[in-house]
Short mmCIF file of C-alpha atoms and ligand atoms in Angstrom, two decimals:
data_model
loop_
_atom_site.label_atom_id
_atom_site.label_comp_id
_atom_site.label_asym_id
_atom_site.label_seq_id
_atom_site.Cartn_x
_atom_site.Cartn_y
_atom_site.Cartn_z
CA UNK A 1 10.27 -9.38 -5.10
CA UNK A 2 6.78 -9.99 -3.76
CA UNK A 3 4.86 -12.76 -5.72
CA UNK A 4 1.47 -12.81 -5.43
CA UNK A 5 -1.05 -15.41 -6.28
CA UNK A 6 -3.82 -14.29 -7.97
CA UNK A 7 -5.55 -11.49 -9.92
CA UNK A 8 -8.44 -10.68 -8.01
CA UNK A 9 -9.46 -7.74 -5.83
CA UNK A 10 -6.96 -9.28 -3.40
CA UNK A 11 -3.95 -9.87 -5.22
CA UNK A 12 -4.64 -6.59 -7.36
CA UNK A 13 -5.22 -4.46 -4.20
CA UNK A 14 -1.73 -5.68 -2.87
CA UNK A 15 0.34 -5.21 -5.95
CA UNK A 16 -1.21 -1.82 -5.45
CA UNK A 17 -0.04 -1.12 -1.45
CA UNK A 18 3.24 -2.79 -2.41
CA UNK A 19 4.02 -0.67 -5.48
CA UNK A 20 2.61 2.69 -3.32
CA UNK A 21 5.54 1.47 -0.71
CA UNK A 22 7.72 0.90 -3.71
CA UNK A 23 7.96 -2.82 -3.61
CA UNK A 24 8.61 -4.78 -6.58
CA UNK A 25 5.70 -7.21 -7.23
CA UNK A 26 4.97 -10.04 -9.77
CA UNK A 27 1.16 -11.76 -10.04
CA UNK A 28 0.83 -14.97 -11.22
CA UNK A 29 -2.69 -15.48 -12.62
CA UNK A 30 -3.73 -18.86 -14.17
CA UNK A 31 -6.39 -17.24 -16.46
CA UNK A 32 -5.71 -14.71 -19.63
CA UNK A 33 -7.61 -12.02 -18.20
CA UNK A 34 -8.59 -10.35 -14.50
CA UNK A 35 -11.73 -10.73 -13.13
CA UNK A 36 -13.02 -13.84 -13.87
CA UNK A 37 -14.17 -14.89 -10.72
CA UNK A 38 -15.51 -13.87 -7.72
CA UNK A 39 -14.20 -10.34 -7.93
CA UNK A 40 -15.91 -9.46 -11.50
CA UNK A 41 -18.79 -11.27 -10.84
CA UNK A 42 -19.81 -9.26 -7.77
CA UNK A 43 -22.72 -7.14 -6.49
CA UNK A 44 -20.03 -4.21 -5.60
CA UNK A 45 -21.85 -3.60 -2.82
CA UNK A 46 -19.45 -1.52 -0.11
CA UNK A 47 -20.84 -1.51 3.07
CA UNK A 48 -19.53 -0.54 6.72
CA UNK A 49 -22.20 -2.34 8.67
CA UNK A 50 -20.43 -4.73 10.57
CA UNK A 51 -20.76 -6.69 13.42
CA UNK A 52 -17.57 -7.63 14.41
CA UNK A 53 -14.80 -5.15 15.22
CA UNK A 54 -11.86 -6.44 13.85
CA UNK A 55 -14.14 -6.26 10.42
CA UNK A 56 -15.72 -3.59 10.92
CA UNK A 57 -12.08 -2.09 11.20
CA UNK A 58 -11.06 -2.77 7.98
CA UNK A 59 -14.61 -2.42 6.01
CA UNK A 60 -14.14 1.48 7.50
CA UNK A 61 -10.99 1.78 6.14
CA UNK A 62 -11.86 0.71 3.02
CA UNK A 63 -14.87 2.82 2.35
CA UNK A 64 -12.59 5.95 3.30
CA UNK A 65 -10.06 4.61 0.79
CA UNK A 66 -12.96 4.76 -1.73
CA UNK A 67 -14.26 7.80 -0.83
CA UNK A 68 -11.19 9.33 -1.48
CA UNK A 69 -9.51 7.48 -4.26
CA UNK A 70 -12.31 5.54 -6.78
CA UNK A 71 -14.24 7.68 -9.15
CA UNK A 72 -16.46 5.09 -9.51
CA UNK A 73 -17.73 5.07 -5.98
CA UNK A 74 -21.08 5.83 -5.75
CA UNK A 75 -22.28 6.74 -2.42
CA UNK A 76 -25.81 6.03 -2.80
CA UNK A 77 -26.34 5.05 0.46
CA UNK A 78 -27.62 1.48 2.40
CA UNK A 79 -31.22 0.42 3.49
CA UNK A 80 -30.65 -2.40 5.60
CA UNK A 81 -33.01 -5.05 7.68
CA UNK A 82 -30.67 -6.32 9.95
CA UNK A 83 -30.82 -10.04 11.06
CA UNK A 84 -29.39 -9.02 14.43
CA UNK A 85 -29.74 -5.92 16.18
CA UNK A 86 -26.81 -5.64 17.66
CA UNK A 87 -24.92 -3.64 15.55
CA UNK A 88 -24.13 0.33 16.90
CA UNK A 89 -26.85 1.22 14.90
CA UNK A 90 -27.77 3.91 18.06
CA UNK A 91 -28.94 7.48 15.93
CA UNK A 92 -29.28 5.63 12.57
CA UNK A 93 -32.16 6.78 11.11
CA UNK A 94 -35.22 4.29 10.78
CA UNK A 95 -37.34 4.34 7.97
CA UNK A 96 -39.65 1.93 5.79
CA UNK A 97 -37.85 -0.16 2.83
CA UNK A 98 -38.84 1.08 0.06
CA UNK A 99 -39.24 -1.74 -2.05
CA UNK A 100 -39.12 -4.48 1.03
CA UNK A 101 -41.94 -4.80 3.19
CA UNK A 102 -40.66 -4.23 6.46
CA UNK A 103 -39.17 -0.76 7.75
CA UNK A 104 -34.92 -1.27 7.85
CA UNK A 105 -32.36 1.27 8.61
CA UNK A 106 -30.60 4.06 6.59
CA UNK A 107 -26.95 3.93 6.20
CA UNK A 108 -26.11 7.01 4.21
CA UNK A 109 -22.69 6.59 3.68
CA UNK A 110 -22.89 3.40 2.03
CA UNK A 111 -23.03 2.53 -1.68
CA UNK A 112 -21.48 0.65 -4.62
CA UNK A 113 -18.88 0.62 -7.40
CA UNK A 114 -18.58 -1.03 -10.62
CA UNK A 115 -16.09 -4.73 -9.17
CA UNK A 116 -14.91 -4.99 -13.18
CA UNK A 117 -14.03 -0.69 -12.77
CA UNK A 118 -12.10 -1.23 -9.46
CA UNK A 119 -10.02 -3.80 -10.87
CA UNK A 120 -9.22 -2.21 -14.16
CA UNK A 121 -7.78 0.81 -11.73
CA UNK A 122 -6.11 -1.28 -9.56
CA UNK A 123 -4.01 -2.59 -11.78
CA UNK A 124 -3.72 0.85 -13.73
CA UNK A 125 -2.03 2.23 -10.29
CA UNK A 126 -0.21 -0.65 -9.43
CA UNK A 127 1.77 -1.14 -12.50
CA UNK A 128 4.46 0.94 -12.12
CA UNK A 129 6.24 -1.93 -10.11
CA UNK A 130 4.92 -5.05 -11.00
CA UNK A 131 3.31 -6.81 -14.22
CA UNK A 132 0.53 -9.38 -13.99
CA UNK A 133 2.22 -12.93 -16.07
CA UNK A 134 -1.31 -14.37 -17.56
CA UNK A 135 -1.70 -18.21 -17.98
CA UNK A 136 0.73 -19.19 -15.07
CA UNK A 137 -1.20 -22.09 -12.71
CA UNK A 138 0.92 -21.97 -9.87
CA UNK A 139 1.76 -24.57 -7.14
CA UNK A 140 4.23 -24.21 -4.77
CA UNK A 141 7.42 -26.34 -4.57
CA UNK A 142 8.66 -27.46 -0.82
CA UNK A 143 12.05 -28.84 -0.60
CA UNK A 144 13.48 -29.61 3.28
CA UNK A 145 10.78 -27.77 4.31
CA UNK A 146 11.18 -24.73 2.50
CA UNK A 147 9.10 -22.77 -0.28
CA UNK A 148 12.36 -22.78 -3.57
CA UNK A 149 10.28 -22.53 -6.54
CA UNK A 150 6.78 -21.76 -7.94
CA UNK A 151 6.00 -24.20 -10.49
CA UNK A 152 3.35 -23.45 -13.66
CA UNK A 153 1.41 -25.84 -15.41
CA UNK A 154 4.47 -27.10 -17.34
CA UNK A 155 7.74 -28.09 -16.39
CA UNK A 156 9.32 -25.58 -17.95
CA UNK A 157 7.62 -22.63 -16.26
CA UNK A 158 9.52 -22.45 -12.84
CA UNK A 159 10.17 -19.55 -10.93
CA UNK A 160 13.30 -20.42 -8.81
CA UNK A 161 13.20 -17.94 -5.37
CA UNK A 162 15.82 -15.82 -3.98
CA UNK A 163 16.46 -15.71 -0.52
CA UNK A 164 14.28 -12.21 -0.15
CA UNK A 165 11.24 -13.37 -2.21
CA UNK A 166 8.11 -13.61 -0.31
CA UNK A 167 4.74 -15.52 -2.15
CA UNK A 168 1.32 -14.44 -1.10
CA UNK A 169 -1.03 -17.06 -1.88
CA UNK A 170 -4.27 -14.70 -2.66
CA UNK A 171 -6.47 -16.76 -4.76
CA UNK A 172 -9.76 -16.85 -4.02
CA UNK A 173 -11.23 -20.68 -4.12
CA UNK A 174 -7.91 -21.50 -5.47
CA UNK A 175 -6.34 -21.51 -1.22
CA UNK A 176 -8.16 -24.37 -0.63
CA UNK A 177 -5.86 -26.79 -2.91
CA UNK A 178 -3.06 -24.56 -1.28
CA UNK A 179 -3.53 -25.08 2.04
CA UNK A 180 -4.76 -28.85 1.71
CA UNK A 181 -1.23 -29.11 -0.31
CA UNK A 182 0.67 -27.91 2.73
CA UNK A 183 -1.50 -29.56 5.07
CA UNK A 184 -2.76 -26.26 6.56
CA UNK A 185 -6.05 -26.39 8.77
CA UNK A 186 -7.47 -22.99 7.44
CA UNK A 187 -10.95 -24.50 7.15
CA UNK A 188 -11.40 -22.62 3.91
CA UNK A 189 -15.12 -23.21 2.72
CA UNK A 190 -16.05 -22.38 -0.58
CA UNK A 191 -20.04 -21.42 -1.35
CA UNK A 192 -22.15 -21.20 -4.37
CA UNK A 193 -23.80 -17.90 -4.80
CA UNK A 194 -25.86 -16.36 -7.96
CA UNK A 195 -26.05 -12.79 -8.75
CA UNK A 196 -29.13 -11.75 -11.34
CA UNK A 197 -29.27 -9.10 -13.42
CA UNK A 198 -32.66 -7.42 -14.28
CA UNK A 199 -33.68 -4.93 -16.86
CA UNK A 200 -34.04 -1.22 -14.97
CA UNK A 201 -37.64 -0.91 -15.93
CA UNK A 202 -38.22 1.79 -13.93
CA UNK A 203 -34.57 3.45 -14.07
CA UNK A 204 -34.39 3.07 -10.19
CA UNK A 205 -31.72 4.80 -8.77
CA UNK A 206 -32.00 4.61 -5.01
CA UNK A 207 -30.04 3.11 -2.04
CA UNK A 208 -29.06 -0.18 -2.30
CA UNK A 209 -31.18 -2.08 -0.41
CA UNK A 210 -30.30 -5.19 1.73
CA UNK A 211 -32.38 -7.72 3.84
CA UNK A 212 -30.22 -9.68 5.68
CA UNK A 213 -32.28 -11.86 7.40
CA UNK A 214 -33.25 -13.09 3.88
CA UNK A 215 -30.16 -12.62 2.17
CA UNK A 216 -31.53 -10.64 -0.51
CA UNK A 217 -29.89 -7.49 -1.77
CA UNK A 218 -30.66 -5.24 -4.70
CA UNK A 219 -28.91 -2.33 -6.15
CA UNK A 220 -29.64 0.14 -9.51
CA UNK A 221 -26.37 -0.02 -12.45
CA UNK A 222 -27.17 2.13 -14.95
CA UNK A 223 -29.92 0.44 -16.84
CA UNK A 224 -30.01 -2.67 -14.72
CA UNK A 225 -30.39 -4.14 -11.74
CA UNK A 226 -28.32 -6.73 -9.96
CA UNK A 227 -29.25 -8.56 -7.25
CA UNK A 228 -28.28 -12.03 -5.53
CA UNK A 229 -30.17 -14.18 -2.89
CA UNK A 230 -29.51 -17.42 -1.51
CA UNK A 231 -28.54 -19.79 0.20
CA UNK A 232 -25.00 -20.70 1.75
CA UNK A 233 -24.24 -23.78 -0.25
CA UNK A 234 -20.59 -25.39 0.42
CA UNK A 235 -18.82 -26.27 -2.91
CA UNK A 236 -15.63 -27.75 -3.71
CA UNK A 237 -13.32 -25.61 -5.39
CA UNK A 238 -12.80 -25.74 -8.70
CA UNK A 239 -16.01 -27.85 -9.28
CA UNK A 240 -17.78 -25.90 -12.43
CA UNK A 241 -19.89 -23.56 -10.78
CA UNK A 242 -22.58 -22.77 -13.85
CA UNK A 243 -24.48 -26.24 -14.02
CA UNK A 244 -27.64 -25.79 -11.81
CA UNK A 245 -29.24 -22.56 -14.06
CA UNK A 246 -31.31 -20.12 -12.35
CA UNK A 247 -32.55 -21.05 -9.11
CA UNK A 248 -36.08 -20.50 -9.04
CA UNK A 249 -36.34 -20.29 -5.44
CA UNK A 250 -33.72 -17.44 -5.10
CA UNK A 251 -36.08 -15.18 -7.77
CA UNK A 252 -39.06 -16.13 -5.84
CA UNK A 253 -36.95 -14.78 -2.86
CA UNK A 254 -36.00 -11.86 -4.37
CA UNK A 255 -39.65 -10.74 -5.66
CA UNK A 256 -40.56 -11.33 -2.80
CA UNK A 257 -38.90 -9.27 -0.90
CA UNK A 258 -38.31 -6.46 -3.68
CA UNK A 259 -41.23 -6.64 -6.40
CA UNK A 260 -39.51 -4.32 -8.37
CA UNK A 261 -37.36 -7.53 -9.40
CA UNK A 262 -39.89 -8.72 -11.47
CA UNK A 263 -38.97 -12.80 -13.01
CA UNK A 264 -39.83 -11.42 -16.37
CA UNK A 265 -37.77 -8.84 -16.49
CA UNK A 266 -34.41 -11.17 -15.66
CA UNK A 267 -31.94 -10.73 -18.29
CA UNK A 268 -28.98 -12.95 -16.84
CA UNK A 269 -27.40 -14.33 -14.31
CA UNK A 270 -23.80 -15.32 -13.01
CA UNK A 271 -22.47 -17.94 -10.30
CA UNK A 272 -19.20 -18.23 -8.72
CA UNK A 273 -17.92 -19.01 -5.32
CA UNK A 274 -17.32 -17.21 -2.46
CA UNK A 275 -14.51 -18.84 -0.18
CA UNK A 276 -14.48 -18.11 3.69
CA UNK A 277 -12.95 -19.63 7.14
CA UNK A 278 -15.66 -20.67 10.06
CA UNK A 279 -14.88 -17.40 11.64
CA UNK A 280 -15.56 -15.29 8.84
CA UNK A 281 -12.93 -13.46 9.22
CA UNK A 282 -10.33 -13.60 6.14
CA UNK A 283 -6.69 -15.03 6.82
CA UNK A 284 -4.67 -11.85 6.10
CA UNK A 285 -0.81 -12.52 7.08
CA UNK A 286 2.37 -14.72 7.50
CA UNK A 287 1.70 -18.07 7.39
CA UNK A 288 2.66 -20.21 10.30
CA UNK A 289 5.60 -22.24 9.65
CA UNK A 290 6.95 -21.23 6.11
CA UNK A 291 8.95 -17.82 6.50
CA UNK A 292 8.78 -16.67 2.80
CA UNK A 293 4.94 -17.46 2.69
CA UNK A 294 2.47 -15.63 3.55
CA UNK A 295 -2.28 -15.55 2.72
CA UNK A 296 -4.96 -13.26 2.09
CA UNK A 297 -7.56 -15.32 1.44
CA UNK A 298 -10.91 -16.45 2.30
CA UNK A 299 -12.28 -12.85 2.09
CA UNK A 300 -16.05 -14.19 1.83
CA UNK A 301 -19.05 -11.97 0.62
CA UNK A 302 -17.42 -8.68 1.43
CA UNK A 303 -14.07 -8.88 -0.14
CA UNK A 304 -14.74 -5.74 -2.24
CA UNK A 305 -15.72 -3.83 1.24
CA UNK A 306 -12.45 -5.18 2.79
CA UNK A 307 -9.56 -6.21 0.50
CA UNK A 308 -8.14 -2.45 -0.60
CA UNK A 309 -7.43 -1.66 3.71
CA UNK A 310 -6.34 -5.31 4.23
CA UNK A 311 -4.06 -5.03 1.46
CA UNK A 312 -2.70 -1.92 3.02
CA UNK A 313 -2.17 -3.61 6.21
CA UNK A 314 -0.61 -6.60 4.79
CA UNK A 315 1.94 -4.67 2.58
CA UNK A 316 2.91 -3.10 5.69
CA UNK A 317 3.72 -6.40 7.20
CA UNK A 318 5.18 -7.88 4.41
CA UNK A 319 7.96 -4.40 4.47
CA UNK A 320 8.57 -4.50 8.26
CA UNK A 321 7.20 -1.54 8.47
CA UNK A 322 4.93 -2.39 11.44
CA UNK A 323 4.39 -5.18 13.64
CA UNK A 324 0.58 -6.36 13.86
CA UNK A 325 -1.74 -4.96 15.84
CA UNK A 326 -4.56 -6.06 17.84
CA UNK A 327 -7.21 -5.89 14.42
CA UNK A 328 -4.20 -7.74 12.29
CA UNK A 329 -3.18 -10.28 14.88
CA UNK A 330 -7.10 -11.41 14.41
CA UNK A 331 -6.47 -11.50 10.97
CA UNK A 332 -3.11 -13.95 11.01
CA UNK A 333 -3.31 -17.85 9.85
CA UNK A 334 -2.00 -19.40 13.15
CA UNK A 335 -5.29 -18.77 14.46
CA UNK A 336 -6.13 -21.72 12.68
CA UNK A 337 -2.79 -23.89 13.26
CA UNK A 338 -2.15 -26.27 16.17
CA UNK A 339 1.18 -24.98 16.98
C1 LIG B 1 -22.36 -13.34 -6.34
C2 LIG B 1 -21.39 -12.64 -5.42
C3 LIG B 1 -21.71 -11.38 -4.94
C4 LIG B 1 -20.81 -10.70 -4.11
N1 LIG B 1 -21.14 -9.45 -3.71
C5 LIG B 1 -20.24 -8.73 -2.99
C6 LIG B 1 -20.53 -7.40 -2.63
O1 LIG B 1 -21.58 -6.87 -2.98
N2 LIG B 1 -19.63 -6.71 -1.87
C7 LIG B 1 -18.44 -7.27 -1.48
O2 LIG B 1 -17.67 -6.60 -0.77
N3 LIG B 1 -18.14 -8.54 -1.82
C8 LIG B 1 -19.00 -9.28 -2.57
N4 LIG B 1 -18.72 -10.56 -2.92
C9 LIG B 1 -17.45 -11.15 -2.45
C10 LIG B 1 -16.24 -10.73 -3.28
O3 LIG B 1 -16.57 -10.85 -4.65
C11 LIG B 1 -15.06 -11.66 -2.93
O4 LIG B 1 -14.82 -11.61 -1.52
C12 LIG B 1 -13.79 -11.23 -3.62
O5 LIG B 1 -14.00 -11.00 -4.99
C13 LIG B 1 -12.70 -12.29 -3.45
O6 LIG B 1 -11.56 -11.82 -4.12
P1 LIG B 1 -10.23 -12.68 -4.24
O7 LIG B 1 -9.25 -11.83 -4.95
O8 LIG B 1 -9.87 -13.22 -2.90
O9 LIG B 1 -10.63 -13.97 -5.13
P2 LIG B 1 -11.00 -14.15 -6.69
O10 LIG B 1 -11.83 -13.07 -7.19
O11 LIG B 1 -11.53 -15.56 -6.78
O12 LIG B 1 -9.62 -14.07 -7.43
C14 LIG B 1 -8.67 -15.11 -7.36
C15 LIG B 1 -7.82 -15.10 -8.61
O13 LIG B 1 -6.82 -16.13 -8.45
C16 LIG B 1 -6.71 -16.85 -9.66
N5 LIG B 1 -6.19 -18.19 -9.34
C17 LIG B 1 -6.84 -19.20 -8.70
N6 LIG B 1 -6.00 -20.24 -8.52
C18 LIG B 1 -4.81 -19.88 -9.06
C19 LIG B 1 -3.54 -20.52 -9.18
N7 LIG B 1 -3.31 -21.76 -8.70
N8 LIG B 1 -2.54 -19.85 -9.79
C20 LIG B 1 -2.72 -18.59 -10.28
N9 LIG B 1 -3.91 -17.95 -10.20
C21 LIG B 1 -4.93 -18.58 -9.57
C22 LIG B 1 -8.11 -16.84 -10.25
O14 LIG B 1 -8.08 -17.04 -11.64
C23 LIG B 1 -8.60 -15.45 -9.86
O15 LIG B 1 -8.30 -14.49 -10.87
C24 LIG B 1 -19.59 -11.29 -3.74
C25 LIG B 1 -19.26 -12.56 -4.20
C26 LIG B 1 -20.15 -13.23 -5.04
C27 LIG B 1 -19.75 -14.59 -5.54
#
């Protein structure tokens, strides 16, 4: 049995690889209900534009996946102002933003999906082998230096582990009391980050549109728009993540850049945190000393773009199937460790 921590787009996109290999899974979520965090409170933005390899790896292999397997895809394409050109953008066509002021690149193959629709079929496909147990805060009981038992919020809920069980700890903000409870230096940083919703006013339906040097990004849903902007602003986990309101500098930021998102036509707004390591890159493998543990956390702002072809990857490890290669050995949590 594979437990997983966590209902998100990680844990979800596991229970999926390990059920496809026919793995028994359990998740252990502490809420009532999926999505509740960073996973159904994102942009769904699904981009390939990378400029590291090892990412750039996965985010490919993930955009494939949902090419081929989610309905919901919706390959709208990708206007991008890059912050850095140093990206392989060699034959991409060039062309003005349309909204932006400043001419960007065209990434046709690009686009978005619906983060609340992706989870829903996630764990549609993965349930065949695993069930999701709702309302289960899990820690993780050491004895002699060994995970035994996953512990919920009362004494009574304990989850005692047989020799063959393996835990993934894949819960978003939630690593960081992990790994500070096991002393592990993963670095996980947690950051604030807003996404607004405005009313569709003019029922635009084009590329998503991204300037990265500003950190603003817009994209059409249906009769809406959602955006976020912002700044990278480190936040403890678990702190409540709704107190500072709308951030009138972010939808100064945004008009800015795109006056289609006009401040009068906001109709909401959403925060929650988006957890990452120095390097950026997410911790996606064994963990270093304990041999039944293993993480996939710390997926950052592209953990819709990334998680279904981590998964994947890490469901292979988890089965033997494969040893890592050189893109998963970039991935693993000893990177971090002082062995
Ligand atoms: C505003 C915003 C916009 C974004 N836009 C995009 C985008 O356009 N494209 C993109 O690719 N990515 C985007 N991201 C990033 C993406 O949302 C995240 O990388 C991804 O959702 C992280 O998924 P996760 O499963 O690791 O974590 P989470 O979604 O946080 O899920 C973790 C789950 O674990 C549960 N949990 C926590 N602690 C425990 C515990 N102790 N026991 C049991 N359960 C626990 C939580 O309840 C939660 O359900 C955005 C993020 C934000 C915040």
């Amino acid at each position: 049995m594979v437990y997983i921590i966590g209902a998100g787009v990680a844990g979800l996109s596991l229970a999926r690889a390990l059920g496809r290999a026919g793995v028994a899974w359990c998740i252990l979520e502490k809420e009532a209900e999926i999505g509740l965090y960073a996973s159904g409170k994102n942009a769904g933005i699904i981009r390939s534009y990378e400029t590291d390899p090892v990412i750039r790896h996965y985010a490919e292999l993930t955009l494939a996946a949902y090419r081929q397997d989610e309905p919901g895809y919706d390959e709208c394409g990708l206007i991008i102002k890059p912050w850095e050109i140093d990206y392989n953008l060699a034959g991409t066509p060039q062309r003005r933003f349309s909204h932006g002021r400043d001419s960007g690149f065209y990434l046709a193959q690009n686009g978005c999906v619906s983060a609340q629709g992706v989870l829903a079929r996630l764990l549609r496909e993965a349930s065949a082998f695993g069930q999701v147990r709702f309302g289960f805060e899990t820690q993780l009981n050491l004895h002699d230096g060994h995970l035994v038992s996953l512990q919920g919020a009362t004494p009574s809920e304990i989850i005692a582990l047989a020799p063959a069980d393996q835990v993934v700890v894949a819960n978003g903000e939630g690593a960081i009391q992990h790994a500070a409870a096991l002393g592990r230096s993963l670095g996980l940083i947690a950051h604030r980050r807003n996404l607004y919703e405005y009313a569709n006013v003019t029922g635009y339906t084009g590329p998503v549109e991204w300037n990265e040097e500003t950190s603003c990004y817009f994209r059409a849903d249906g009769d809406k728009l959602v955006a976020t902007a912002g700044e990278q602003i480190p936040q403890a986990s678990g702190q409540d993540t709704e107190p500072s309101g709308v951030n009138p500098s972010h939808l100064a930021a945004l008009s800015r850049e795109y006056p289609l998102l006009a401040e009068r036509h906001l109709t909401g707004w959403r925060t929650c945190l988006r957890v990452m390591p120095a390097d950026n890159r997410p911790y996606c493998g064994a963990d270093a000393f304990l041999n039944n543990l293993w993480w996939f956390a710390g997926l950052g702002g592209r953990g819709m773009s990334l998680a279904p072809a981590l998964a994947e990857e890490l469901a292979r490890q988890l089965t033997s199937k494969s040893g890592a290669d050189a893109y998963s050995s970039a991935l693993a949590p000893a990177r971090a460790e002082v062995i």
